mmCIF file of C-alpha atoms in Angstrom:
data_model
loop_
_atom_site.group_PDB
_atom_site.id
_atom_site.type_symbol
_atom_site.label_atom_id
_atom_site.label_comp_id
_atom_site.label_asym_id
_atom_site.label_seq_id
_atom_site.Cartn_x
_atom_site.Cartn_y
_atom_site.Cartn_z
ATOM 1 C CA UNK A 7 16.670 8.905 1.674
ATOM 2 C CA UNK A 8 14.140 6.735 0.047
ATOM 3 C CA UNK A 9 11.449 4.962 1.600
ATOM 4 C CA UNK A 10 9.761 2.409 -0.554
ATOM 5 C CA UNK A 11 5.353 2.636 -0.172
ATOM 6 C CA UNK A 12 2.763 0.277 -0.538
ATOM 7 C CA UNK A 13 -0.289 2.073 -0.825
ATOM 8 C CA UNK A 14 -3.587 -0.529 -0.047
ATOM 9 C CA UNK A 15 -7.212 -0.474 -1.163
ATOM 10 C CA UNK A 16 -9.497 -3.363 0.021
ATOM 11 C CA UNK A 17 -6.367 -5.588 0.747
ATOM 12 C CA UNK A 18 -4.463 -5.051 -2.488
ATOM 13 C CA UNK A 19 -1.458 -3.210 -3.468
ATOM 14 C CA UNK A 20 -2.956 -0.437 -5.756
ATOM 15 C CA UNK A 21 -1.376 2.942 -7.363
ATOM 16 C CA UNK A 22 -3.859 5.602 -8.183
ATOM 17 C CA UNK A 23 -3.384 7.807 -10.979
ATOM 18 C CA UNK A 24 -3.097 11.701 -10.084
ATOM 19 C CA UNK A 25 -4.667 10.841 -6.590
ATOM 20 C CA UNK A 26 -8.023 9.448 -8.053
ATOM 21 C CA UNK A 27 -9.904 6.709 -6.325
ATOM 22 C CA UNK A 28 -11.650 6.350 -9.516
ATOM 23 C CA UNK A 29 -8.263 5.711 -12.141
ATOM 24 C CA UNK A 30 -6.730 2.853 -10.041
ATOM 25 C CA UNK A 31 -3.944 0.291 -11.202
ATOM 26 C CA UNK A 32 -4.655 -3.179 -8.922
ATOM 27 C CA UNK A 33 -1.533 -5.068 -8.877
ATOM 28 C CA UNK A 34 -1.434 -9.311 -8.442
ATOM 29 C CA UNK A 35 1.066 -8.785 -5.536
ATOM 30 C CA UNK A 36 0.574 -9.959 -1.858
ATOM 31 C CA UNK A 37 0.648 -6.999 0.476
ATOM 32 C CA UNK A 38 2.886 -9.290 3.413
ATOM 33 C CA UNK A 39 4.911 -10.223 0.139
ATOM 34 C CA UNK A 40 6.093 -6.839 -0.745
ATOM 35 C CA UNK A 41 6.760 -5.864 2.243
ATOM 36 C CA UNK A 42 9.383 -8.758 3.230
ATOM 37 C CA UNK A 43 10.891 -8.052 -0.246
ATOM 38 C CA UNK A 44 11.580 -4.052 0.518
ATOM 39 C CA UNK A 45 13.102 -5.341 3.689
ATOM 40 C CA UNK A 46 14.994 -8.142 2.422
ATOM 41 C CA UNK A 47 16.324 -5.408 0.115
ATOM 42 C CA UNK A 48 17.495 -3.443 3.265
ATOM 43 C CA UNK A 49 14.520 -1.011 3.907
ATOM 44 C CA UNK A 50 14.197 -0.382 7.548
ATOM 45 C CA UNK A 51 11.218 2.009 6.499
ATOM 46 C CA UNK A 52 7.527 1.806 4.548
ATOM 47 C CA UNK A 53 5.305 4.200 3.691
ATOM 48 C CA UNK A 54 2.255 2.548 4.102
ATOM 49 C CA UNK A 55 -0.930 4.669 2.593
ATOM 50 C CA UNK A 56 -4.631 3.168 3.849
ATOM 51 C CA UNK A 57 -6.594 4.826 0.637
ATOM 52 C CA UNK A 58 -9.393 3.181 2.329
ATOM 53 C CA UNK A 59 -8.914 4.949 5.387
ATOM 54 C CA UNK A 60 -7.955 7.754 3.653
ATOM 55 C CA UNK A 61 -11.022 8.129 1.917
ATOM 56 C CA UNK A 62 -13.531 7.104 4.266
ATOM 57 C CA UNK A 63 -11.962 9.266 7.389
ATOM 58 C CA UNK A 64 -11.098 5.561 9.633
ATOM 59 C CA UNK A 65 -8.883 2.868 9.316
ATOM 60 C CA UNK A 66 -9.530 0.138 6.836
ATOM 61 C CA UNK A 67 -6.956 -2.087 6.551
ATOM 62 C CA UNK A 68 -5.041 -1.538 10.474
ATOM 63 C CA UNK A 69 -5.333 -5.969 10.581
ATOM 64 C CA UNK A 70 -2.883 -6.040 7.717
ATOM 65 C CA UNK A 71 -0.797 -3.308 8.462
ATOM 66 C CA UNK A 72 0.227 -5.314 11.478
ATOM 67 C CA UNK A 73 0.720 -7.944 9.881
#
């Protein structure tokens, strides 16, 4: 099974490379946006990664997660 992610960093969609907060790729794309589109694509799962969260030890973004 594959679960499409969407990991965020101050409200954007954002891959980092080799796990490095530092080495980040910011993408133009809506959060809400991407989401719809995985499920309009037939996800019934995200991974959804908080790297803010992540790296400060509490959630960051939990307002647009449930959105």
């Amino acid at each position: 099974m594959i679960f499409p992610a969407i990991d965020l960093m101050n409200g954007q969609c954002v891959r980092l490379l080799k796990g490095r907060f530092d080495a980040k790729t910011e993408y133009d794309a809506d959060p809400i946006e991407v989401a719809r589109s995985y499920a309009d694509a037939g996800a019934k799962w995200i991974h959804v990664v908080d790297l803010d969260g992540a790296k400060n030890g509490s959630s960051s973004q939990s307002a647009l997660i449930g959105r």
